[in-house]
Tab-separated table of C-alpha atoms in Angstrom:
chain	number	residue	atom	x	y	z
J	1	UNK	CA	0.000	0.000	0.000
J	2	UNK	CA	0.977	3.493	-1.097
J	3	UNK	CA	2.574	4.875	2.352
J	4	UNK	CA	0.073	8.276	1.463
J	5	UNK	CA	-2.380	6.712	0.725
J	6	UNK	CA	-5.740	7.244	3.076
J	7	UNK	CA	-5.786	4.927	6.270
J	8	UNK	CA	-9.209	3.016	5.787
J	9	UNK	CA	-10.937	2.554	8.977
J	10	UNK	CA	-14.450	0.946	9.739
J	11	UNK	CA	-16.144	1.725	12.896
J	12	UNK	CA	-19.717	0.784	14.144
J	13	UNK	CA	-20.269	4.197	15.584
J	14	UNK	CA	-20.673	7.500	13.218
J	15	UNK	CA	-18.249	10.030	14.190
J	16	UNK	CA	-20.097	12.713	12.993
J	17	UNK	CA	-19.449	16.905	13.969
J	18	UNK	CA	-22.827	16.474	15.980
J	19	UNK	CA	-21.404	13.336	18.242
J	20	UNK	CA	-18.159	15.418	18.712
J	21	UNK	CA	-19.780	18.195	19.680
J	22	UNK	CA	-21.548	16.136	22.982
J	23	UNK	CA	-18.482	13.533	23.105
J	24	UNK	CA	-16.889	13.076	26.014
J	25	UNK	CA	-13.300	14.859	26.445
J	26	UNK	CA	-11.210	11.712	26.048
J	27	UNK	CA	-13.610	10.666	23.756
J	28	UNK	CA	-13.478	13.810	21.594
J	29	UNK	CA	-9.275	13.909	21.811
J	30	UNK	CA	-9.351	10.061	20.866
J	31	UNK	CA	-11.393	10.731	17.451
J	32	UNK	CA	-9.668	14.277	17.001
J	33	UNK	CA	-6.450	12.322	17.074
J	34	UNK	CA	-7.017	9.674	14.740
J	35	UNK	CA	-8.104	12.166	12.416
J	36	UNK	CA	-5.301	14.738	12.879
J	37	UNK	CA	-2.606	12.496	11.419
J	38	UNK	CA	0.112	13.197	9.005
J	39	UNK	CA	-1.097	10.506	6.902
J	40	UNK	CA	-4.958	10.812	5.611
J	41	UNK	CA	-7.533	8.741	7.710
J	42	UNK	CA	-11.079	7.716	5.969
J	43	UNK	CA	-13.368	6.198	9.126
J	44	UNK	CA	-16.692	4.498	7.325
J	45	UNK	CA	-19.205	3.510	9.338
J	46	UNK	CA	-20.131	-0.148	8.866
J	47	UNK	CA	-22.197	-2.686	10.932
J	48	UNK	CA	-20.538	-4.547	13.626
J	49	UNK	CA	-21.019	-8.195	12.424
J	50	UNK	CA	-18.982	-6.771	9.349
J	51	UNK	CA	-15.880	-4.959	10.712
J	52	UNK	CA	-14.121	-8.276	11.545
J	53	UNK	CA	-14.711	-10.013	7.862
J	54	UNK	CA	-13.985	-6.560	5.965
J	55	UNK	CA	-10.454	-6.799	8.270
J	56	UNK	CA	-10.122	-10.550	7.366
J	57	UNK	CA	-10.319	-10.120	3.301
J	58	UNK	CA	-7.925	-6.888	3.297
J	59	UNK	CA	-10.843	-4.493	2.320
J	60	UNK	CA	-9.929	-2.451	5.538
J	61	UNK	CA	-6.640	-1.072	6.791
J	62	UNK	CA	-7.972	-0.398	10.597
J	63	UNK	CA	-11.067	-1.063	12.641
J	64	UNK	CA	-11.626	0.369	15.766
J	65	UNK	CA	-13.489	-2.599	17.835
J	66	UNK	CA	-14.578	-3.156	21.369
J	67	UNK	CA	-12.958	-7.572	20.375
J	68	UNK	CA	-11.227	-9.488	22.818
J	69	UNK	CA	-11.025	-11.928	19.779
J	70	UNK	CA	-7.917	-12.557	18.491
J	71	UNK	CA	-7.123	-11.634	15.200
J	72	UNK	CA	-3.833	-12.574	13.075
J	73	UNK	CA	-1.508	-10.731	11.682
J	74	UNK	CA	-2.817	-7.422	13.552
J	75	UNK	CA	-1.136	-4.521	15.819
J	76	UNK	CA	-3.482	-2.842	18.437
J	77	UNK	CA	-2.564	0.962	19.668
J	78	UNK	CA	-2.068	1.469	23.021
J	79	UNK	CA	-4.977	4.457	23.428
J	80	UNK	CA	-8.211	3.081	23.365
J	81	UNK	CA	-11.228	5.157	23.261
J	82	UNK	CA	-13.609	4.120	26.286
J	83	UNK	CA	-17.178	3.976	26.588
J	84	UNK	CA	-19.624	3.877	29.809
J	85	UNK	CA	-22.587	2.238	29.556
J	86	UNK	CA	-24.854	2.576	32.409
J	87	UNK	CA	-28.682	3.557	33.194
J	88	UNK	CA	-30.216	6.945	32.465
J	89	UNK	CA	-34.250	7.599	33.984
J	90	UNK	CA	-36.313	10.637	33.799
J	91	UNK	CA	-35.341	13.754	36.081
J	92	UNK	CA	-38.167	13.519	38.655
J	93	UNK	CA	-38.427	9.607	38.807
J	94	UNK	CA	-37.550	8.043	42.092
J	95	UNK	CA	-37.030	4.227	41.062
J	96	UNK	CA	-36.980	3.012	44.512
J	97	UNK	CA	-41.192	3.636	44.582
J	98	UNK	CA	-41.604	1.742	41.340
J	99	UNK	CA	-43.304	-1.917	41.822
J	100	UNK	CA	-41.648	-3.009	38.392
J	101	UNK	CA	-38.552	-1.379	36.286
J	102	UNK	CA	-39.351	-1.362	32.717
J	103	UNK	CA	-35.729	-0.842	30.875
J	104	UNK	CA	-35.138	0.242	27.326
J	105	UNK	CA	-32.537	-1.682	25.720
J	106	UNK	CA	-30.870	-0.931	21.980
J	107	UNK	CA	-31.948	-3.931	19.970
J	108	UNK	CA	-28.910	-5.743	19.039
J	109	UNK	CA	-27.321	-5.772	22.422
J	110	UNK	CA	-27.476	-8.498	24.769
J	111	UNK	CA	-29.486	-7.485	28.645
J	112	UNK	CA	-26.484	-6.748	31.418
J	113	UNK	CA	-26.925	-7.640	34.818
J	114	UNK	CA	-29.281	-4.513	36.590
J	115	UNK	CA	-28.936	-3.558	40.206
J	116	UNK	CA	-32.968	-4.195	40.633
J	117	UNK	CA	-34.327	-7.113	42.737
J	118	UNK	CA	-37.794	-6.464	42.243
J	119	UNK	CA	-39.460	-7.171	38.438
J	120	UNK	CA	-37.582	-6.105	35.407
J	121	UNK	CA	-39.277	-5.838	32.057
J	122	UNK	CA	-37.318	-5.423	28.899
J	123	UNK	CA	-38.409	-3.151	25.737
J	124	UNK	CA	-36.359	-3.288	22.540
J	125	UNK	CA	-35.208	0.218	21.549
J	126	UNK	CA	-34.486	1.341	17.592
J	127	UNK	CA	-32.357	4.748	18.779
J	128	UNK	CA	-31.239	5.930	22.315
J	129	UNK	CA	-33.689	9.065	20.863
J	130	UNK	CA	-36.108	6.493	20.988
J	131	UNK	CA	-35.782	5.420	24.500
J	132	UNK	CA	-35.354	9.574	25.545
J	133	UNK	CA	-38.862	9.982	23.876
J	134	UNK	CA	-40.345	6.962	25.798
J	135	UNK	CA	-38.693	8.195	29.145
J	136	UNK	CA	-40.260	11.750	29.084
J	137	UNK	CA	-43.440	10.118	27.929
J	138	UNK	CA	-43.156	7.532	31.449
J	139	UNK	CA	-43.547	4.418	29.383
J	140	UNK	CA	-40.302	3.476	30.427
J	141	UNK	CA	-38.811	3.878	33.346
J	142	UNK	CA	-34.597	3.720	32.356
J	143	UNK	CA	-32.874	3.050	29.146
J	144	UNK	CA	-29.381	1.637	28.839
J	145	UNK	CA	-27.087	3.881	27.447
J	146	UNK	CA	-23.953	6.057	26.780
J	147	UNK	CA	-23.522	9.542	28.052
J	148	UNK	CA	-22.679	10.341	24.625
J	149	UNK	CA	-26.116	9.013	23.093
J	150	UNK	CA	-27.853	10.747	25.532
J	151	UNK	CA	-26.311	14.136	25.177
J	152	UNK	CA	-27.146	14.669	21.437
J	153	UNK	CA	-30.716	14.197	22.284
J	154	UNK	CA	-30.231	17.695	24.049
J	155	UNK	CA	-32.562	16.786	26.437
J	156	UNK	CA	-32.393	18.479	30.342
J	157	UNK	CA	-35.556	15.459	31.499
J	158	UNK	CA	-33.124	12.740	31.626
J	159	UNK	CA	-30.160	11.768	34.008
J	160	UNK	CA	-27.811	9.338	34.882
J	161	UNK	CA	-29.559	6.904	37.486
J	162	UNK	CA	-26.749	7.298	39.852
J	163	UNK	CA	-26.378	3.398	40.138
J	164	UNK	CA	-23.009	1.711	39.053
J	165	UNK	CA	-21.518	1.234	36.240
J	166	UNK	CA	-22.961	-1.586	34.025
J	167	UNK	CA	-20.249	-2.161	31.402
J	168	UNK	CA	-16.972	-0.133	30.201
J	169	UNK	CA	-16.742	-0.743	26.346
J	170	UNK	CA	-12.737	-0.179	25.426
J	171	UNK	CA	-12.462	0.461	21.864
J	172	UNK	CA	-9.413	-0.009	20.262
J	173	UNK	CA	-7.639	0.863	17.386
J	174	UNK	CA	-6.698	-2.189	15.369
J	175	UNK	CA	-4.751	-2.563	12.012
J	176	UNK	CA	-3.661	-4.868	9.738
J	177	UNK	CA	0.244	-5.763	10.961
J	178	UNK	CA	2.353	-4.516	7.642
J	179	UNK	CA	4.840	-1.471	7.979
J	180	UNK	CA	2.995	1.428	6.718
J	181	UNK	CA	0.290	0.440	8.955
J	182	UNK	CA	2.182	-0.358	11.815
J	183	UNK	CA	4.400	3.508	11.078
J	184	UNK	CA	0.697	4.797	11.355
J	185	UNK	CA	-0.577	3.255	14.752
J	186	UNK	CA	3.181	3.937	16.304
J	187	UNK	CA	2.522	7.918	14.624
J	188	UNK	CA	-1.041	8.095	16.570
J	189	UNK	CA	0.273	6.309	19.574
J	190	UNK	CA	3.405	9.303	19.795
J	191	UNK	CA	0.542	12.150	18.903
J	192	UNK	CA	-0.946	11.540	22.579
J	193	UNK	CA	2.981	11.598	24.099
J	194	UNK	CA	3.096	14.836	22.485
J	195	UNK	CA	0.036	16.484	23.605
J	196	UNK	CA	0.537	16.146	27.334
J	197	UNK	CA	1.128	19.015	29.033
J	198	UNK	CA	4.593	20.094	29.673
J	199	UNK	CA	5.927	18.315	26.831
């Protein structure tokens, strides 16, 4: 590969002006980053189930990926962009009077463990907007979420919960192992070195 050429990288999340604008700080220098390289970076959003097979046949230079699988012949950076997910309810909703917790969840993700002993029903979501929407309107009582997600809704009705954690999603930076791509990662890894204060 052409050592100018544009890095491809495929990500399951759209880093769009409007999700840097409510990003999180780390968040926000991650993406900022990756995009401020020497070398020309191209992220394309793709579905998840896709990322690892577009890496596998070469039609990708980079994905960045939440996998603990391994994958051959590939070289990880050592930032990692990290993600909280946890439960956000409506601003005047105390949870410990409901009888039952009906949670929101994003459709293609699997139900964590929830911090409710009582009876938990579950309500497949299309869009975190989605959930926001059925939140204000009370026909749910918490969706599971990012901070992220919830901040470009703009809404001021819904908080964080205030219970833990439910899961950290690390995502990663991971490229195919060959020297330009390997220069590129080492480049991106060195641009956070650089940045710190004091340096």
């Amino acid at each position: 590969m052409a050592v100018d050429a544009p890095v491809l990288v495929g990500a399951s999340i759209s880093f769009s002006p409007e999700w840097l604008s409510h990003a999180q700080k780390d968040q926000r220098e991650f993406v900022t980053a990756l995009r401020g390289q020497k070398r020309p970076v191209k992220i394309e959003t793709i579905p998840r189930n896709r990322l690892h097979e577009l890496m596998d046949e070469a039609k990708l230079d980079c994905i960045l990926s939440s996998t603990t699988r391994p994958m051959k012949d590939t070289f990880r950076a050592q930032r990692s962009i990290v993600f909280k997910v946890e439960l956000f309810k409506s601003k005047h909703v105390d949870l410990d009077r409901l009888p039952a917790i009906r949670i929101g969840l994003l459709a293609n993700l699997a139900k964590p463990e929830v911090p409710f002993s009582g009876k938990v029903d579950w309500y497949p979501l299309r869009s975190i907007s989605q959930g926001v929407q059925l939140l204000a309107s009370r026909r749910l009582d918490v969706i599971v979420a990012d901070q992220t997600r919830v901040a470009m809704t703009e809404t001021d009705m819904v908080v964080s919960a205030g219970l833990p954690v439910l899961r950290y999603s690390e995502i990663a930076l991971i490229c195919r192992d060959i020297p330009p791509l390997r220069d590129f990662v080492q480049a991106f890894d060195r641009s956070f070195e650089l940045s710190k204060p004091g340096m």
